[in-house]
Amino acid sequence: MSNLKNDLLLKTLRGESTERPPVWMMRQAGRYLPDYIKLRNKYDFFTRVQTPELATEITLQPIDQVGVDAAIIFSDILVIPQAMGLEVTMEEGRGPLLPKTVTDKASIEALVTEGAEESLKYVYDALALTKKELNGRVPLIGFAGAPWTILCYMVEGKGSKTWDKAKQFAYTQPELAHALLKKITSITIEYLKLQVKAGADTVQVFDSWAGSLSPADFKTFAQPYLTEIATALKPHAPVILFPKGSWYALEDLSKSDAAGIGIDWCLTPQLARQFSGGRVTLQGNFDPAKLLAPIPEIKKSVKEMIDAFGPQRYIANLGHGITPNVPVDHAKAFVEAVKEYRY
Ligand code: CP3
């Protein structure tokens, strides 16, 4: 069916048996890699994202240098707010900034919806070029932010520890929040379908700030949109949902059309298996900060993690993105420890 030389990830998402789990790392193309820093010093963030040759080069760096079993296209979840007409800048050392936020009905109505996904041609071009350069070495992952997480940035205008403005908006004007979430969802579905058409073998939906919501509010403002995306994409490619922090939703989400669910390190693999009842492939959940431990400690912890998940339907990954201060050797040790494992 596929002409991939390494299709461990896709087999695992389909529930087929493999001799070991596949491994990749969230944010694997990033600032812990010296070659990424070189390009970062030459081109600003959105130039790197919008230039297919640069995005491809950055996407391939961890394949060549760290040996992961999958590539994830270098881009950002905030290209969706940009496509919908909001300005987004990346501030050195401070993260993303949206000078004009969504505050009321008028600002939601002003968002571009019709054909917004068509303005993201550079992402599809980057996927097609990366696919060609990969030449079947490993599968290619496309991605988007989940509607709740995108709403967080659109309303808050920047990163936040508490997301209290975004939550205030949702709790005081729920009809408007749902109108916004619906718009984001329909564009995200079209965007992900086009990513698959351009060459993505699977897609991950990052709900990075899902865990800011209580179980009841997650069910209201996050879950329906996540499951709608999983259902819409299922005929096209396997979908991985990553609702960071929302361990309480694992049972429900394992009954959705998602092929895989990512979990963070605040949940034991045993409980994750129990909640998801063997219905989906699980992904995670190594504490990214554990990559700062001595290498023998990393290798020991990786083995313990895989043992705890038990055999099959498991993708080794971190519980969130790799941080810039991780030595490359430590990232390599994480990947090697998974590759040495046999069920
Ligand atoms: O995983 C990969 O290797 C692909 C690349 C990728 C980036 N952003 C590149 C990036 C992915 C998958 C993302 C997704 C993303 N972007 C998320 C969801 C994943 C997560 O970590 O929860 C979020 C919340 C964003 C928004 C965003 N982009 C933030 C908060 C920041 C600043 C924080 C930081 O790490 O600096 C970014 C910038 C960003 N996106 C960088 C990279 C490599 C660093 C900026 C730089 O290199 O100049």
XYZ file of N, CA and C in Angstrom, residues 21-216:
588
model
N 8.139 0.268 19.153
C 7.344 1.463 18.856
C 8.108 2.423 17.951
N 7.386 3.178 17.093
C 8.022 4.265 16.360
C 8.305 5.416 17.322
N 9.242 6.293 16.953
C 9.563 7.426 17.825
C 9.712 8.713 17.016
N 9.096 9.795 17.524
C 9.383 11.151 17.035
C 9.203 12.079 18.231
N 9.550 13.336 18.084
C 9.458 14.269 19.209
C 8.696 15.518 18.794
N 7.726 15.917 19.590
C 7.053 17.171 19.309
C 8.080 18.305 19.343
N 7.987 19.219 18.375
C 8.936 20.329 18.201
C 10.344 19.829 17.901
N 10.419 18.674 17.186
C 11.735 18.083 16.927
C 12.598 18.957 16.010
N 11.959 19.805 15.194
C 12.714 20.771 14.385
C 12.715 22.070 15.169
N 13.823 22.394 15.794
C 13.783 23.593 16.630
C 15.123 23.984 17.203
N 15.029 24.831 18.210
C 16.220 25.560 18.662
C 17.270 24.744 19.398
N 17.013 23.463 19.715
C 18.078 22.658 20.336
C 19.067 22.190 19.261
N 18.717 22.340 17.971
C 19.597 21.905 16.881
C 20.452 23.074 16.371
N 21.785 22.962 16.438
C 22.662 24.052 15.994
C 22.390 24.498 14.549
N 22.037 23.559 13.655
C 21.778 23.951 12.265
C 20.492 24.764 12.131
N 19.546 24.526 13.034
C 18.321 25.347 13.047
C 18.681 26.777 13.459
N 19.523 26.883 14.482
C 19.936 28.205 14.979
C 20.612 29.013 13.865
N 21.408 28.325 13.021
C 22.067 29.017 11.906
C 21.041 29.670 10.986
N 19.985 28.924 10.641
C 18.951 29.482 9.761
C 18.138 30.550 10.483
N 17.957 30.362 11.793
C 17.207 31.302 12.615
C 17.909 32.663 12.675
N 19.252 32.617 12.652
C 20.004 33.872 12.668
C 19.932 34.604 11.335
N 19.590 33.877 10.272
C 19.558 34.490 8.934
C 18.175 34.948 8.493
N 17.131 34.221 8.909
C 15.775 34.512 8.426
C 14.818 34.592 9.614
N 13.864 35.535 9.557
C 12.928 35.617 10.679
C 11.934 34.452 10.630
N 11.196 34.270 11.725
C 10.386 33.063 11.905
C 9.430 32.801 10.743
N 8.600 33.803 10.390
C 7.604 33.531 9.351
C 8.212 33.442 7.953
N 9.425 33.979 7.758
C 10.126 33.738 6.490
C 10.513 32.261 6.407
N 10.978 31.714 7.540
C 11.329 30.287 7.566
C 10.092 29.427 7.283
N 8.967 29.844 7.872
C 7.729 29.070 7.702
C 7.191 29.184 6.268
N 7.298 30.367 5.683
C 6.638 30.633 4.389
C 7.497 30.337 3.170
N 8.760 29.970 3.378
C 9.645 29.637 2.255
C 9.793 28.115 2.200
N 9.139 27.463 1.234
C 9.141 25.995 1.216
C 10.536 25.371 1.298
N 11.531 25.968 0.642
C 12.885 25.389 0.685
C 13.448 25.419 2.103
N 13.194 26.521 2.831
C 13.685 26.623 4.214
C 12.906 25.684 5.128
N 11.580 25.674 4.976
C 10.748 24.804 5.813
C 11.145 23.339 5.605
N 11.430 22.979 4.354
C 11.844 21.600 4.051
C 13.189 21.284 4.703
N 14.141 22.191 4.539
C 15.466 21.977 5.127
C 15.355 21.766 6.644
N 14.543 22.603 7.299
C 14.391 22.513 8.760
C 13.666 21.217 9.153
N 12.663 20.844 8.368
C 11.914 19.607 8.648
C 12.829 18.382 8.596
N 13.791 18.416 7.652
C 14.662 17.251 7.457
C 15.782 17.158 8.492
N 16.113 18.272 9.145
C 17.246 18.265 10.089
C 17.149 17.148 11.144
N 16.033 17.014 11.849
C 15.988 15.953 12.867
C 15.946 14.530 12.280
N 15.550 14.398 11.010
C 15.564 13.068 10.370
C 17.029 12.658 10.188
N 17.798 13.572 9.640
C 19.210 13.288 9.367
C 20.055 13.268 10.637
N 19.726 14.131 11.588
C 20.645 14.343 12.717
C 20.254 13.630 14.004
N 18.984 13.283 14.151
C 18.551 12.641 15.397
C 17.981 11.237 15.148
N 17.580 10.986 13.912
C 17.170 9.629 13.548
C 15.740 9.246 13.915
N 14.851 10.227 14.015
C 13.445 9.936 14.342
C 12.752 9.158 13.219
N 11.661 8.482 13.561
C 10.922 7.648 12.604
C 9.849 8.400 11.825
N 9.741 9.716 12.015
C 8.751 10.492 11.260
C 9.238 11.928 11.163
N 8.812 12.589 10.088
C 9.076 14.021 9.918
C 7.785 14.768 10.226
N 7.880 15.927 10.894
C 6.708 16.789 11.047
C 7.038 18.105 10.366
N 6.141 18.535 9.503
C 6.414 19.716 8.680
C 6.688 20.938 9.558
N 7.723 21.671 9.233
C 8.037 22.887 9.975
C 7.037 23.970 9.596
N 6.262 24.401 10.563
C 5.257 25.443 10.358
C 4.854 25.940 11.729
N 3.651 26.478 11.867
C 3.160 26.885 13.187
C 1.638 26.815 13.195
N 1.075 26.614 14.375
C -0.389 26.568 14.444
C -1.000 27.952 14.163
N -0.211 29.009 14.313
C -0.773 30.361 14.184
C -0.898 30.834 12.735
N -0.593 29.973 11.767
C -0.842 30.347 10.374
C -2.349 30.395 10.103
N -3.144 29.729 10.929
C -4.607 29.776 10.740
C -5.168 31.162 11.119
N -4.849 31.701 12.299
C -5.277 33.093 12.548
C -4.784 34.056 11.460
N -3.571 33.850 10.963
C -3.063 34.718 9.882
C -3.941 34.591 8.638
N -4.268 33.339 8.275
C -5.093 33.112 7.080
C -6.484 33.721 7.256
N -6.928 33.831 8.516
C -8.246 34.409 8.796
C -8.167 35.934 8.923
N -6.995 36.484 8.660
C -6.875 37.943 8.578
C -6.290 38.637 9.795
N -5.840 37.866 10.786
C -5.232 38.500 11.961
C -3.715 38.541 11.816
N -3.146 39.659 12.192
C -1.696 39.775 12.154
C -1.093 38.964 13.303
N -0.033 38.205 13.013
C 0.690 37.460 14.056
C 2.175 37.730 13.877
N 2.845 38.147 14.935
C 4.298 38.301 14.861
C 4.923 37.381 15.908
N 6.188 37.017 15.684
C 6.889 36.169 16.646
C 7.957 37.032 17.296
N 7.776 37.312 18.557
C 8.686 38.208 19.262
C 9.833 37.409 19.869
N 11.049 37.829 19.574
C 12.259 37.196 20.108
C 12.157 36.985 21.625
N 12.226 35.745 22.046
C 12.229 35.437 23.472
C 10.879 35.607 24.177
N 9.850 36.082 23.449
C 8.562 36.300 24.106
C 7.423 35.499 23.496
N 7.694 34.890 22.342
C 6.665 34.094 21.704
C 5.733 34.909 20.831
N 4.582 34.320 20.448
C 3.707 34.968 19.478
C 2.958 36.173 20.045
N 2.660 37.121 19.141
C 1.905 38.316 19.522
C 0.869 38.619 18.430
N -0.392 38.793 18.829
C -1.456 39.190 17.901
C -1.953 40.567 18.336
N -1.511 41.615 17.628
C -1.846 42.976 18.068
C -3.354 43.240 18.096
N -4.096 42.654 17.131
C -5.544 42.872 17.096
C -6.228 41.567 17.491
N -6.966 41.581 18.602
C -7.573 40.347 19.087
C -9.056 40.277 18.725
N -9.631 39.122 18.931
C -11.070 38.933 18.763
C -11.733 39.275 20.093
N -12.685 40.200 20.058
C -13.301 40.652 21.305
C -14.825 40.594 21.264
N -15.390 40.719 20.067
C -16.852 40.841 19.972
C -17.363 40.267 18.648
N -18.682 40.421 18.459
C -19.331 39.875 17.269
C -18.718 40.447 15.984
N -18.481 41.742 15.982
C -17.948 42.393 14.777
C -16.575 41.828 14.406
N -15.739 41.589 15.420
C -14.398 41.087 15.092
C -14.442 39.628 14.628
N -15.466 38.887 15.022
C -15.612 37.510 14.507
C -16.126 37.558 13.068
N -17.081 38.464 12.839
C -17.630 38.592 11.476
C -16.595 39.105 10.494
N -15.619 39.859 10.990
C -14.584 40.418 10.104
C -13.553 39.369 9.687
N -13.543 38.209 10.355
C -12.541 37.184 10.024
C -12.795 36.616 8.637
N -11.719 36.309 7.930
C -11.834 35.684 6.611
C -12.184 34.219 6.810
N -13.235 33.762 6.160
C -13.558 32.337 6.265
C -13.525 31.689 4.889
N -14.250 32.280 3.949
C -14.324 31.706 2.602
C -12.936 31.579 1.991
N -12.492 30.334 1.762
C -11.225 30.134 1.054
C -9.965 30.525 1.827
N -10.083 30.678 3.153
C -8.909 31.079 3.944
C -7.765 30.075 3.771
N -8.139 28.792 3.669
C -7.110 27.748 3.576
C -6.293 27.863 2.287
N -6.877 28.533 1.274
C -6.158 28.651 0.002
C -4.947 29.587 0.103
N -4.977 30.473 1.103
C -3.843 31.390 1.253
C -2.632 30.693 1.885
N -2.794 29.435 2.276
C -1.687 28.716 2.924
C -0.960 27.789 1.947
N -0.911 28.215 0.699
C -0.284 27.403 -0.352
C 1.165 27.052 -0.006
N 1.844 27.989 0.686
C 3.254 27.717 1.022
C 3.401 26.481 1.912
N 2.382 26.178 2.715
C 2.437 24.968 3.556
C 2.341 23.720 2.676
N 1.404 23.750 1.723
C 1.243 22.588 0.832
C 2.489 22.412 -0.041
N 3.071 23.531 -0.478
C 4.305 23.451 -1.280
C 5.446 22.860 -0.441
N 5.522 23.273 0.830
C 6.569 22.749 1.716
C 6.371 21.245 1.943
N 5.107 20.832 2.114
C 4.831 19.402 2.299
C 5.240 18.608 1.057
N 4.872 19.123 -0.115
C 5.188 18.401 -1.362
C 6.703 18.306 -1.561
N 7.404 19.396 -1.286
C 8.859 19.390 -1.443
C 9.522 18.456 -0.415
N 9.024 18.502 0.819
C 9.585 17.632 1.868
C 9.361 16.164 1.515
N 8.156 15.881 1.031
C 7.824 14.506 0.640
C 8.812 13.997 -0.412
N 9.114 14.870 -1.362
C 10.027 14.507 -2.440
C 11.438 14.275 -1.864
N 11.880 15.188 -1.008
C 13.224 15.083 -0.430
C 13.358 13.891 0.514
N 12.275 13.544 1.180
C 12.313 12.394 2.087
C 12.505 11.102 1.296
N 11.962 11.086 0.093
C 12.105 9.936 -0.788
C 11.706 8.627 -0.084
N 10.641 8.685 0.710
C 10.121 7.474 1.342
C 10.870 7.014 2.585
N 11.832 7.804 3.069
C 12.599 7.366 4.247
C 11.711 7.156 5.467
N 10.875 8.154 5.762
C 9.943 8.081 6.906
C 8.646 8.786 6.515
N 7.554 8.520 7.225
C 6.296 9.229 6.933
C 6.384 10.705 7.316
N 5.461 11.485 6.738
C 5.423 12.933 6.959
C 4.134 13.298 7.711
N 4.302 14.024 8.807
C 3.157 14.430 9.629
C 2.785 15.881 9.315
N 1.509 16.120 9.035
C 0.989 17.483 8.932
C 0.348 17.848 10.259
N 0.010 19.098 10.471
C -0.624 19.451 11.746
C -1.398 20.752 11.682
N -2.191 20.959 12.717
C -2.900 22.228 12.918
C -3.150 22.356 14.411
N -3.470 23.562 14.839
C -3.883 23.770 16.220
C -5.347 23.390 16.352
N -5.741 22.957 17.527
C -7.152 22.648 17.777
C -7.925 23.958 17.922
N -9.225 23.936 17.616
C -10.014 25.173 17.710
C -9.907 25.877 19.067
N -9.967 25.148 20.180
C -9.886 25.832 21.469
C -8.547 26.568 21.629
N -7.451 25.897 21.275
C -6.117 26.507 21.417
C -5.972 27.720 20.492
N -6.522 27.653 19.298
C -6.467 28.800 18.378
C -7.315 29.953 18.927
N -8.489 29.623 19.484
C -9.311 30.663 20.121
C -8.511 31.353 21.228
N -7.790 30.567 22.020
C -6.980 31.130 23.110
C -6.083 32.249 22.599
N -5.348 31.990 21.507
C -4.438 33.011 20.973
C -5.197 34.175 20.341
N -6.304 33.870 19.647
C -7.062 34.934 18.969
C -7.664 35.920 19.977
N -8.082 35.407 21.126
C -8.734 36.268 22.117
C -7.703 36.911 23.049
N -6.719 36.126 23.438
C -5.732 36.594 24.417
C -4.681 37.491 23.763
N -4.335 37.171 22.506
C -3.362 37.981 21.771
C -1.917 37.599 22.020
N -1.696 36.740 22.997
C -0.332 36.272 23.291
C -0.434 35.033 24.176
N 0.703 34.434 24.502
C 0.701 33.291 25.404
C 0.222 33.695 26.793
N -0.213 32.735 27.573
C -0.702 33.025 28.925
C -0.552 31.780 29.788
N -0.352 31.964 31.070
C -0.316 30.805 31.968
C -1.731 30.365 32.309
N -2.648 31.314 32.394
C -4.005 31.001 32.873
C -5.072 31.057 31.779
N -4.815 31.782 30.677
C -5.789 31.969 29.596
C -7.099 32.539 30.143
N -6.975 33.422 31.125
C -8.210 33.912 31.766
C -9.047 34.799 30.847
N -8.403 35.557 29.926
C -9.199 36.377 28.993
C -9.984 35.479 28.031
N -9.305 34.460 27.523
C -9.963 33.535 26.591
C -11.125 32.829 27.302
N -10.902 32.443 28.553
C -11.941 31.741 29.302
C -13.079 32.686 29.677
N -12.726 33.921 30.017
C -13.764 34.915 30.312
C -14.672 35.105 29.088
N -14.043 35.199 27.914
C -14.805 35.343 26.668
C -15.758 34.150 26.490
N -15.217 32.936 26.688
C -16.041 31.737 26.494
C -17.167 31.640 27.533
N -16.861 32.033 28.756
C -17.853 31.852 29.826
C -18.895 32.969 29.846
N -18.542 34.157 29.319
C -19.515 35.254 29.345
C -20.275 35.376 28.022
N -19.611 34.959 26.914
C -20.275 35.071 25.604
C -20.190 33.727 24.872
N -20.783 32.681 25.461
C -20.622 31.344 24.881
C -21.097 31.243 23.425
N -22.161 32.004 23.057
C -22.631 31.887 21.649
C -21.568 32.405 20.703
N -20.916 33.489 21.099
C -19.848 34.035 20.254
C -18.657 33.080 20.206
N -18.326 32.505 21.349
C -17.206 31.554 21.388
C -17.495 30.384 20.449
N -18.712 29.879 20.490
C -19.045 28.752 19.608
C -19.040 29.180 18.138
N -19.477 30.399 17.863
C -19.437 30.891 16.470
C -17.987 30.938 15.982
N -17.092 31.395 16.842
C -15.675 31.462 16.485
C -15.086 30.054 16.332
N -15.379 29.184 17.297
C -14.861 27.811 17.236
C -15.335 27.103 15.967
N -16.577 27.367 15.554
C -17.108 26.741 14.329
C -16.337 27.213 13.102
N -16.079 28.516 13.048
C -15.322 29.055 11.906
C -13.929 28.439 11.845
N -13.265 28.389 13.000
C -11.907 27.821 13.040
C -11.957 26.352 12.616
N -12.960 25.623 13.112
C -13.067 24.187 12.813
C -13.217 23.944 11.314
N -14.100 24.711 10.651
C -14.313 24.394 9.238
C -13.082 24.727 8.403
N -12.386 25.796 8.740
C -11.158 26.112 7.997
C -10.081 25.060 8.277
N -9.978 24.643 9.535
C -8.965 23.651 9.914
C -9.188 22.330 9.177
N -10.449 21.941 9.026
C -10.744 20.694 8.300
C -10.265 20.802 6.848
N -10.582 21.914 6.190
C -10.158 22.082 4.789
C -8.637 22.149 4.693
N -8.031 22.849 5.654
C -6.570 22.992 5.712
C -5.887 21.624 5.847
N -6.385 20.801 6.755
C -5.776 19.484 6.966
C -5.998 18.570 5.760
N -7.172 18.666 5.133
C -7.416 17.854 3.930
C -6.412 18.230 2.840
N -6.149 19.522 2.690
C -5.187 19.961 1.672
C -3.766 19.536 2.039
N -3.482 19.465 3.346
C -2.149 18.974 3.757
C -1.982 17.509 3.351
N -3.038 16.734 3.527
C -2.979 15.313 3.149
C -2.801 15.195 1.634
N -3.560 16.018 0.906
C -3.459 16.011 -0.560
C -2.042 16.357 -1.017
N -1.387 17.226 -0.252
C -0.029 17.666 -0.625
C 1.046 16.658 -0.202
N 0.669 15.645 0.611
C 1.661 14.631 0.955
C 1.744 14.217 2.417
N 0.970 14.854 3.306
C 1.021 14.433 4.715
C 0.419 13.029 4.841
N 1.119 12.130 5.521
C 0.644 10.758 5.696
C -0.307 10.628 6.884
N -0.186 11.547 7.828
C -1.047 11.559 9.005
C -1.064 13.010 9.485
N -2.061 13.370 10.291
C -2.104 14.747 10.802
C -2.320 14.743 12.310
N -1.647 15.673 12.980
C -1.839 15.811 14.423
C -2.512 17.150 14.725
N -3.462 17.108 15.643
C -4.162 18.321 16.067
C -3.681 18.659 17.482
N -2.995 19.814 17.600
C -2.400 20.228 18.872
C -3.407 21.040 19.685
N -3.958 20.442 20.749
C -4.783 21.232 21.669
C -3.928 21.511 22.909
N -2.936 22.373 22.699
C -1.915 22.606 23.717
C -2.472 23.166 25.015
N -3.568 23.931 24.914
C -4.116 24.565 26.118
C -5.465 23.981 26.537
N -5.744 22.760 26.081
C -6.970 22.067 26.482
C -7.044 21.935 28.002
N -5.886 21.673 28.603
C -5.839 21.430 30.043
C -6.126 22.662 30.893
N -6.306 23.816 30.248
C -6.718 24.997 31.016
C -8.204 24.911 31.350
N -8.910 24.003 30.691
C -10.357 23.868 30.896
C -10.686 22.755 31.884
N -11.744 22.952 32.651
C -12.251 21.888 33.524
C -12.848 20.793 32.638
N -13.046 19.598 33.181
C -13.657 18.530 32.372
C -14.969 18.973 31.720
N -15.824 19.677 32.455
C -17.122 20.091 31.895
C -16.928 21.119 30.780
